[in-house]
Amino acid sequence: PSAWGEGTAKKKGEDEGVRQPLSLSVVSSLWEGRKAVAGAADALAVVSAVAECATFLMLRRDRAARDQAFSEKSWTSCGQLFLDAMSYYLVEAPDDGAHGPVALAIDGLRDTLSRDLVKLDAASSSSPECGNDDDRRGISAVKSWLWGEEGLGCTLSLEGKDDCEQNIIIRKWGTLLKTLPPSPSSPPSSYS
């Protein structure tokens, strides 16, 4: 059996008896692992993997109720991992002057984020009334939060940043938007 969505694991700092899905625990641990890598290129690769895994979890369909362990709080945590990866790209990823493997890793993270934004947007826009079953996807539980002020709005906030930091965030966000692939007419079948 697949570990993606089956079972639960206790997350450090969670209330006694509260468990998060094992797959979310793995992705959360991966996010924490970005701090223990050898260099910037490795950290960027880890962050890219976190974004891709969080997107996968939010987009895959629930077959035979295997996601019973996912609560609204778990889905929000999953969405937050995606936004943490976005924030890392905008704020912490090396900026001008990156060369070699670091520059390639920055490009890889940016491409992953732009591709996953399009996938999440397409899945968020799909309508169960049209006969699809996307309401069984995790994105359905968090789409209002993810795209709202507490989600992406907070991640993109320039409040409390100096002019230099604001300029970097705006430039990186603009670069990411320029790399957005065309929106698919329906969510990708690779996550079905």
Short mmCIF file of C-alpha atoms in Angstrom, two decimals:
data_model
loop_
_atom_site.label_atom_id
_atom_site.label_comp_id
_atom_site.label_asym_id
_atom_site.label_seq_id
_atom_site.Cartn_x
_atom_site.Cartn_y
_atom_site.Cartn_z
CA PRO A 1 0.00 0.00 0.00
CA SER A 2 1.03 3.55 -0.71
CA ALA A 3 2.17 5.77 2.15
CA TRP A 4 0.65 8.81 0.39
CA GLY A 5 -2.41 9.50 2.51
CA GLU A 6 -2.49 6.32 4.55
CA GLY A 7 -1.74 6.28 8.23
CA THR A 8 -0.98 9.12 10.55
CA ALA A 9 2.03 10.46 12.39
CA LYS A 10 2.30 12.66 15.45
CA LYS A 11 3.69 16.05 14.59
CA LYS A 12 6.00 17.70 17.07
CA GLY A 13 4.08 20.29 19.05
CA GLU A 14 0.63 18.93 18.20
CA ASP A 15 -1.96 18.29 20.88
CA GLU A 16 -1.92 14.88 22.52
CA GLY A 17 -3.88 12.41 20.43
CA VAL A 18 -3.90 14.64 17.33
CA ARG A 19 -2.14 13.10 14.39
CA GLN A 20 -1.45 14.33 10.91
CA PRO A 21 -1.52 12.11 7.83
CA LEU A 22 1.74 10.26 7.29
CA SER A 23 2.20 11.75 3.82
CA LEU A 24 1.87 15.28 5.23
CA SER A 25 4.31 14.42 8.01
CA VAL A 26 6.86 13.29 5.40
CA VAL A 27 6.49 16.52 3.42
CA SER A 28 6.70 18.59 6.62
CA SER A 29 9.91 16.78 7.55
CA LEU A 30 11.27 17.40 4.08
CA TRP A 31 10.54 21.12 4.55
CA GLU A 32 12.47 21.11 7.83
CA GLY A 33 15.30 19.23 6.11
CA ARG A 34 16.06 22.22 3.89
CA LYS A 35 17.99 23.64 6.86
CA ALA A 36 20.34 20.66 7.05
CA VAL A 37 21.60 20.45 3.49
CA ALA A 38 25.12 21.08 2.25
CA GLY A 39 24.49 24.16 0.14
CA ALA A 40 22.10 26.57 -1.51
CA ALA A 41 21.46 24.40 -4.58
CA ASP A 42 20.47 21.47 -2.37
CA ALA A 43 18.19 23.66 -0.24
CA LEU A 44 16.48 24.96 -3.38
CA ALA A 45 16.00 21.40 -4.66
CA VAL A 46 14.44 20.37 -1.35
CA VAL A 47 12.09 23.39 -1.38
CA SER A 48 11.11 22.55 -4.96
CA ALA A 49 10.32 18.98 -3.89
CA VAL A 50 8.18 20.30 -1.01
CA ALA A 51 6.15 22.49 -3.39
CA GLU A 52 5.65 19.61 -5.80
CA CYS A 53 4.67 17.14 -3.05
CA ALA A 54 2.23 19.58 -1.41
CA THR A 55 0.66 20.22 -4.82
CA PHE A 56 0.42 16.49 -5.48
CA LEU A 57 -1.36 15.93 -2.17
CA MET A 58 -3.83 18.76 -2.76
CA LEU A 59 -4.61 17.65 -6.34
CA ARG A 60 -4.91 13.92 -6.10
CA ARG A 61 -8.35 12.41 -5.94
CA ASP A 62 -9.50 10.55 -2.86
CA ARG A 63 -10.09 6.96 -3.85
CA ALA A 64 -11.95 4.76 -1.39
CA ALA A 65 -11.74 7.40 1.36
CA ARG A 66 -8.01 6.91 1.87
CA ASP A 67 -7.72 10.53 3.00
CA GLN A 68 -9.89 10.16 6.06
CA ALA A 69 -6.87 11.15 8.14
CA PHE A 70 -6.77 14.57 6.42
CA SER A 71 -8.76 17.17 8.30
CA GLU A 72 -9.34 20.77 7.27
CA LYS A 73 -6.38 21.66 9.49
CA SER A 74 -4.23 19.07 7.69
CA TRP A 75 -5.21 20.44 4.29
CA THR A 76 -4.42 23.96 5.47
CA SER A 77 -1.00 22.74 6.67
CA CYS A 78 -0.45 21.17 3.25
CA GLY A 79 -1.37 24.43 1.53
CA GLN A 80 0.91 26.30 3.92
CA LEU A 81 3.82 24.10 2.87
CA PHE A 82 3.23 25.18 -0.73
CA LEU A 83 3.09 28.83 0.35
CA ASP A 84 6.23 28.37 2.47
CA ALA A 85 8.04 27.16 -0.66
CA MET A 86 6.71 30.22 -2.53
CA SER A 87 7.89 32.51 0.27
CA TYR A 88 11.31 30.84 0.27
CA TYR A 89 11.65 31.57 -3.45
CA LEU A 90 10.54 35.19 -3.04
CA VAL A 91 12.48 36.05 0.12
CA GLU A 92 15.27 33.57 0.85
CA ALA A 93 16.43 32.18 -2.47
CA PRO A 94 19.67 33.74 -3.67
CA ASP A 95 19.08 36.69 -5.92
CA ASP A 96 21.41 38.37 -8.37
CA GLY A 97 24.77 36.81 -9.03
CA ALA A 98 23.85 33.13 -8.70
CA HIS A 99 25.87 30.91 -11.03
CA GLY A 100 26.15 27.25 -11.91
CA PRO A 101 24.13 24.74 -9.88
CA VAL A 102 22.56 27.44 -7.69
CA ALA A 103 21.24 29.36 -10.72
CA LEU A 104 19.86 26.12 -12.19
CA ALA A 105 18.22 25.24 -8.86
CA ILE A 106 16.61 28.71 -8.64
CA ASP A 107 15.23 28.25 -12.16
CA GLY A 108 13.98 24.78 -11.20
CA LEU A 109 12.18 26.08 -8.12
CA ARG A 110 10.63 28.95 -10.06
CA ASP A 111 9.47 26.58 -12.82
CA THR A 112 7.99 24.15 -10.27
CA LEU A 113 6.12 26.95 -8.51
CA SER A 114 4.75 28.43 -11.73
CA ARG A 115 3.66 25.02 -13.05
CA ASP A 116 2.02 24.14 -9.73
CA LEU A 117 0.25 27.51 -9.44
CA VAL A 118 -1.42 26.81 -12.77
CA LYS A 119 -2.42 23.29 -11.69
CA LEU A 120 -3.82 24.52 -8.37
CA ASP A 121 -5.67 27.34 -10.10
CA ALA A 122 -7.22 24.97 -12.64
CA ALA A 123 -8.31 22.55 -9.91
CA SER A 124 -9.67 25.40 -7.77
CA SER A 125 -11.70 26.66 -10.71
CA SER A 126 -13.22 23.31 -11.59
CA SER A 127 -16.84 22.89 -10.65
CA PRO A 128 -18.44 19.77 -9.13
CA GLU A 129 -21.72 20.96 -10.70
CA CYS A 130 -20.21 20.20 -14.10
CA GLY A 131 -20.07 16.51 -13.31
CA ASN A 132 -16.48 16.17 -12.14
CA ASP A 133 -15.53 14.84 -8.74
CA ASP A 134 -12.89 17.39 -7.79
CA ASP A 135 -14.64 18.05 -4.48
CA ARG A 136 -12.76 14.96 -3.29
CA ARG A 137 -9.43 16.73 -3.77
CA GLY A 138 -7.67 18.50 -0.92
CA ILE A 139 -7.64 21.75 -2.86
CA SER A 140 -11.43 21.85 -2.49
CA ALA A 141 -11.06 22.07 1.29
CA VAL A 142 -8.62 25.01 1.21
CA LYS A 143 -9.07 26.91 -2.03
CA SER A 144 -10.74 29.94 -0.39
CA TRP A 145 -7.97 30.09 2.22
CA LEU A 146 -5.13 29.39 -0.25
CA TRP A 147 -6.10 32.14 -2.72
CA GLY A 148 -7.35 34.53 -0.02
CA GLU A 149 -5.76 37.14 2.20
CA GLU A 150 -4.54 34.59 4.80
CA GLY A 151 -2.90 32.41 2.15
CA LEU A 152 -1.31 33.80 -0.99
CA GLY A 153 -2.16 37.36 0.05
CA CYS A 154 -0.09 36.99 3.21
CA THR A 155 2.77 35.33 1.30
CA LEU A 156 2.90 38.22 -1.16
CA SER A 157 2.55 40.93 1.49
CA LEU A 158 5.23 43.60 1.38
CA GLU A 159 4.31 44.92 4.82
CA GLY A 160 7.29 45.32 7.12
CA LYS A 161 9.82 44.97 4.29
CA ASP A 162 12.26 47.71 3.34
CA ASP A 163 12.37 49.13 -0.19
CA CYS A 164 15.17 46.80 -1.31
CA GLU A 165 13.33 43.67 -0.06
CA GLN A 166 10.09 44.87 -1.66
CA ASN A 167 11.82 45.38 -5.00
CA ILE A 168 13.34 41.90 -4.90
CA ILE A 169 10.00 40.26 -4.06
CA ILE A 170 8.18 42.20 -6.78
CA ARG A 171 10.85 41.35 -9.37
CA LYS A 172 10.90 37.64 -8.44
CA TRP A 173 7.09 37.47 -8.46
CA GLY A 174 7.07 39.14 -11.89
CA THR A 175 9.64 36.66 -13.18
CA LEU A 176 7.57 33.77 -11.85
CA LEU A 177 4.42 35.13 -13.51
CA LYS A 178 6.26 35.44 -16.85
CA THR A 179 7.09 31.73 -16.70
CA LEU A 180 3.52 30.53 -16.07
CA PRO A 181 2.64 27.80 -18.54
CA PRO A 182 -0.72 27.96 -20.32
CA SER A 183 -3.61 26.95 -18.10
CA PRO A 184 -4.85 23.44 -18.82
CA SER A 185 -8.54 23.07 -19.61
CA SER A 186 -8.81 20.57 -16.76
CA PRO A 187 -6.59 19.48 -13.87
CA PRO A 188 -3.67 17.26 -14.92
CA SER A 189 -4.47 13.57 -15.25
CA SER A 190 -1.13 12.65 -13.67
CA TYR A 191 -2.66 13.43 -10.27
CA SER A 192 -5.78 11.31 -10.75
#
